[in-house]
Structure formats: C-alpha cells, structure tokens
Short mmCIF file of C-alpha atoms in Angstrom, two decimals:
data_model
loop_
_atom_site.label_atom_id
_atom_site.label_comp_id
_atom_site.label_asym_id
_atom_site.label_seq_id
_atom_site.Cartn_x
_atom_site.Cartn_y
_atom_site.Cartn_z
CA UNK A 1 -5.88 -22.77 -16.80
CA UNK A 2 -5.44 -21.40 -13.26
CA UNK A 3 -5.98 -18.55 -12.19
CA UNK A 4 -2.72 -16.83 -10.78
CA UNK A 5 -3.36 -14.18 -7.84
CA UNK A 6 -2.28 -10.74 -8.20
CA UNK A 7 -1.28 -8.68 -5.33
CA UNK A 8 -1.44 -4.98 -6.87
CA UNK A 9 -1.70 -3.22 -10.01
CA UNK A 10 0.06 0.08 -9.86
CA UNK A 11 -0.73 2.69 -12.23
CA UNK A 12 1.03 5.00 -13.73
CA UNK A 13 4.66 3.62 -13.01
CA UNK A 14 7.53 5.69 -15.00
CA UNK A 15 10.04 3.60 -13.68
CA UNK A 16 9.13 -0.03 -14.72
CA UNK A 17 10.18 0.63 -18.85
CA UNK A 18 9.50 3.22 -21.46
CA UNK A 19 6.63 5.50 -21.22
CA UNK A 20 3.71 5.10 -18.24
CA UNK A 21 2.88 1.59 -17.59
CA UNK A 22 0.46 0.07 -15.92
CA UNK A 23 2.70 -2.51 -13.22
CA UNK A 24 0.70 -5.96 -12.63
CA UNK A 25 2.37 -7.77 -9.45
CA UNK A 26 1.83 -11.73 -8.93
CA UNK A 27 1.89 -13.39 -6.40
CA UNK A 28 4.45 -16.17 -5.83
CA UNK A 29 7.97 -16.76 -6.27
CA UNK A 30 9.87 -19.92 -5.56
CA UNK A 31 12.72 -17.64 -4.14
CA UNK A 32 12.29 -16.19 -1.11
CA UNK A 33 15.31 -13.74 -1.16
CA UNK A 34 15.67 -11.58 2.26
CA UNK A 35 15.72 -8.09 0.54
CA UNK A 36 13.30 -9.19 -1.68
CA UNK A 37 11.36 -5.42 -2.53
CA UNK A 38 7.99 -7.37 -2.00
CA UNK A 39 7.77 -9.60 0.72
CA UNK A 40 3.87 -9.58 0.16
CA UNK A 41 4.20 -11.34 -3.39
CA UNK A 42 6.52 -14.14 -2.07
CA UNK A 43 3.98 -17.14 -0.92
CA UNK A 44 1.68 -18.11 -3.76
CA UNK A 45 -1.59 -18.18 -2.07
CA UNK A 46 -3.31 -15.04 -0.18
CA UNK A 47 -2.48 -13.27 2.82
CA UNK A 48 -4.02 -11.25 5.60
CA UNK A 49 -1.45 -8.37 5.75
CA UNK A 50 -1.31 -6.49 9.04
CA UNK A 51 -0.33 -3.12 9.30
CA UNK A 52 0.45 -2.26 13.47
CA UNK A 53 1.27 1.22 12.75
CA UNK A 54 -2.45 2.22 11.45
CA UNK A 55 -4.24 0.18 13.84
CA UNK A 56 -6.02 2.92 16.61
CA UNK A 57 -6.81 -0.69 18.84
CA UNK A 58 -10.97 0.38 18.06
CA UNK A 59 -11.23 -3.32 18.76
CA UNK A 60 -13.45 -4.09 16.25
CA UNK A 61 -11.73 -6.97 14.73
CA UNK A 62 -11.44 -8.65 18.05
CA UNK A 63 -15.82 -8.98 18.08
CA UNK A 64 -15.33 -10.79 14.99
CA UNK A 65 -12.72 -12.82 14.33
CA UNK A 66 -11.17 -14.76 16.47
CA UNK A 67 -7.70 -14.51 15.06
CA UNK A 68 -7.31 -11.24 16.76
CA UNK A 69 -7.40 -10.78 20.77
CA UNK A 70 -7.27 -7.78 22.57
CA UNK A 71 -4.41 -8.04 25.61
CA UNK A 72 -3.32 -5.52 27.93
CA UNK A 73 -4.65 -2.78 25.90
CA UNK A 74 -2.61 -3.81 22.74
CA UNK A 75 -4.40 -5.96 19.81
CA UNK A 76 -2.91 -8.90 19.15
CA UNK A 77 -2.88 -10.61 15.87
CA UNK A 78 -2.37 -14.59 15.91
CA UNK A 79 -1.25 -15.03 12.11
CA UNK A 80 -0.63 -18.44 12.51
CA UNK A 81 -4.95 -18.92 13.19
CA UNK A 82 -5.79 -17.02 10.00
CA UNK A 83 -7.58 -18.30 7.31
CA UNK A 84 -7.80 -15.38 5.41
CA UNK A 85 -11.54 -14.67 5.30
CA UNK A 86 -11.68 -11.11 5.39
CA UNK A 87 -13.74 -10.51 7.94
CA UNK A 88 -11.58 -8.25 9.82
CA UNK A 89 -10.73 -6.53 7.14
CA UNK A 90 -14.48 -5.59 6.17
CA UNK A 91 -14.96 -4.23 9.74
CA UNK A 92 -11.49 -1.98 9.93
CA UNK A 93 -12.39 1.75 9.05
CA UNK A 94 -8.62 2.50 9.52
CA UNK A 95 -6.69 0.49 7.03
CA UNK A 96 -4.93 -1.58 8.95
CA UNK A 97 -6.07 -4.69 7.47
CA UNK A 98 -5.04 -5.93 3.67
CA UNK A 99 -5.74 -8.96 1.50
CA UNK A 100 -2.69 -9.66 -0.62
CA UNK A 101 -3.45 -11.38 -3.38
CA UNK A 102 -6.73 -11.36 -5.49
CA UNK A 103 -7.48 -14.20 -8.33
CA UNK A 104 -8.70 -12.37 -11.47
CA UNK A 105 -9.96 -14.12 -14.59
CA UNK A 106 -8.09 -13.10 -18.12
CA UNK A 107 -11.37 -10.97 -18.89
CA UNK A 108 -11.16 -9.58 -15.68
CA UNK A 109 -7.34 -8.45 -15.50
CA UNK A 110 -7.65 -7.19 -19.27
CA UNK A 111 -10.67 -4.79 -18.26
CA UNK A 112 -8.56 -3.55 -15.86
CA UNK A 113 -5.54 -3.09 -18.06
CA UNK A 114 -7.51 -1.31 -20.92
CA UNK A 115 -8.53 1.65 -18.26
CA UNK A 116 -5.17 2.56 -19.03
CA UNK A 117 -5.07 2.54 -22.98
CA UNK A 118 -5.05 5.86 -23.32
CA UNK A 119 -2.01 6.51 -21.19
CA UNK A 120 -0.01 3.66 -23.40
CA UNK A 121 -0.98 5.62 -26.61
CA UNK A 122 0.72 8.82 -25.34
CA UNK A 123 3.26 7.74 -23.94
CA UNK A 124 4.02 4.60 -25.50
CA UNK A 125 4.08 3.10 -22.45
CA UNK A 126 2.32 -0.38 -21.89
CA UNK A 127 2.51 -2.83 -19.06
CA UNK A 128 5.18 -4.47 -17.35
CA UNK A 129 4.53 -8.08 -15.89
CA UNK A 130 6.35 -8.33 -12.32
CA UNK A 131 5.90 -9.88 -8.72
CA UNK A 132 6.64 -12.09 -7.26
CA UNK A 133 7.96 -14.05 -10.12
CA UNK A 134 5.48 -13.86 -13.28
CA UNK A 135 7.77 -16.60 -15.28
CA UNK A 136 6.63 -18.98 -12.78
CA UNK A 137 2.83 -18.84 -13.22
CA UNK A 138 0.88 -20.71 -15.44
CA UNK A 139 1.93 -19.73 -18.64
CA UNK A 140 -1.00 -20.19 -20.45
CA UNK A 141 -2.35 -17.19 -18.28
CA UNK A 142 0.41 -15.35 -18.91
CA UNK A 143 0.82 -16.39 -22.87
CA UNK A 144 -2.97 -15.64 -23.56
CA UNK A 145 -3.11 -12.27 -21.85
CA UNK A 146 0.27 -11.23 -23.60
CA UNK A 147 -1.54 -12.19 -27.11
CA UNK A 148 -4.52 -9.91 -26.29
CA UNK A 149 -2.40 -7.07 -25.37
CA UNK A 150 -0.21 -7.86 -28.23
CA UNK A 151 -3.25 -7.64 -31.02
CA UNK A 152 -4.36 -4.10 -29.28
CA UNK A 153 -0.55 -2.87 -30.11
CA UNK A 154 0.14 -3.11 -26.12
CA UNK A 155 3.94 -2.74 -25.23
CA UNK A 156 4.49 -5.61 -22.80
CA UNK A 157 7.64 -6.15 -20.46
CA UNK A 158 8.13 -9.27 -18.12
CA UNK A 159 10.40 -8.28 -14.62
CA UNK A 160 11.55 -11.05 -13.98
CA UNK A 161 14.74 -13.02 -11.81
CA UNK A 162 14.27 -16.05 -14.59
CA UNK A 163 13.81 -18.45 -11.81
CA UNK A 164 11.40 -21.19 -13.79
CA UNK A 165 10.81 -24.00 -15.77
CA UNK A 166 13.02 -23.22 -19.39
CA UNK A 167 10.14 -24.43 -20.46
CA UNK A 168 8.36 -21.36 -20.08
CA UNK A 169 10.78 -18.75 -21.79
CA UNK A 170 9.90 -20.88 -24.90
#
C-alpha cells in the first residue's frame, strides 16, 4: 500500500458538504486543467512552493541551499535545481517557503482526522476527500481509511472530476 501525499488538511470547511468538515487535499491528478483551483495538488510527488510576495530578501536561504542565489539585490529561486529537501524552508522566519505535499501513514492521517470528531457530531459534518484527484490514488489507502471512518459513524464525501481507473469507483 503506498502512501499517497497530502498537501493540506483544512479544518472547519462549511462549504465542502453538510455540516463542518474536515477537507483532506491529495496530491496528484492526471489532469492538469489551467484553472485548476489548486495548482499545488497537480504533480504527484512534493514540491518546494515559493511565495515572492513574503520573501523580505534576508538572504538566508541563499547560505544554504544552493537552489537559491542572491542577484542584483533580488533572490532568485532556480526551481528547476530543487530537490525538495527543506532546507530553505527550515531557515525562512518569513513564510515564504512551503513543502506541498506530506506522506502520512493511515494511523497517522486518522489521528489527525479524529481531532475533529467532535465538530462532526454537532454538526453532522464529516470529511470530504478532495485534491488533486483522490479517485486516482491507491485505493486501498483510500478504501481502508473510508472503512475506519465509516465504523466511527464518520460522514465521508469524495470531490472528485472521476478521472481514474473504473476500476476504482467499484
């Protein structure tokens, strides 16, 4: 079973079906559409995300990674170098630097999910599955964590364009 990465889990969405839900966002979608609302979840594997407009060009990235250069007073960010380690992301105090897309085991994600119980009861909200393109993950991820929701009484919607294997809407 592989472990499919997740880019965000947004809590408390009221707009993602009935009741408060807790939104889980995979990464990965064999689409690619141009207005797609999350650019971030397209590609599969992780990304360094940079964000220009919080950088204050403090420079520290540039002592440590060589995937960022400082030129004529601007920092430059050579995306096509990265490897995604992190590194400049550890040493930004300003944001400005993201990892999208985190692997979490089934125990893992469902620890997370059950912080949120207690908003589901009241609401009878639940969680809504969405990326990127959940129907195209492993689906014995996706089948086992949708059976341990189910047992706890956890409402479960899937957001999804239904491009995938047919295979895995059975």
């Amino acid at each position: 079973m592989n472990q499919p990465k997740i880019f965000n889990i947004q809590r408390f969405s009221t707009h993602d079906g009935d009741g408060v839900r807790t939104s889980i966002f995979f990464k990965g979608c064999p689409l690619h559409c141009l207005w797609c609302h999350n650019p971030e979840s397209q590609k599969y594997e992780s990304e360094l995300i940079f964000y220009k407009h919080k950088c204050v060009q403090c420079k520290r990235c540039t002592t440590v990674c060589s995937c960022n250069e400082m030129i004529k007073g601007k920092i430059l960010y050579h995306r096509e170098k990265c490897f995604q380690c992190g590194i400049c992301i550890d040493h930004c105090f300003y944001d400005a630097r993201e990892l999208a897309g985190k692997e979490y085991s089934l125990l893992e994600l469902y620890k997370e999910i059950k912080k949120d119980f207690i908003f589901f009861e009241n609401s009878h909200g639940g969680i809504t599955l969405s990326g990127g393109e959940v129907m195209a993950q492993d689906m014995d991820y996706i089948e086992k964590l949708c059976k341990k929701l189910y047992k706890d009484g956890i409402s479960i919607y899937i957001d999804t364009c239904a491009y995938a294997p047919y295979e895995h809407f059975q």
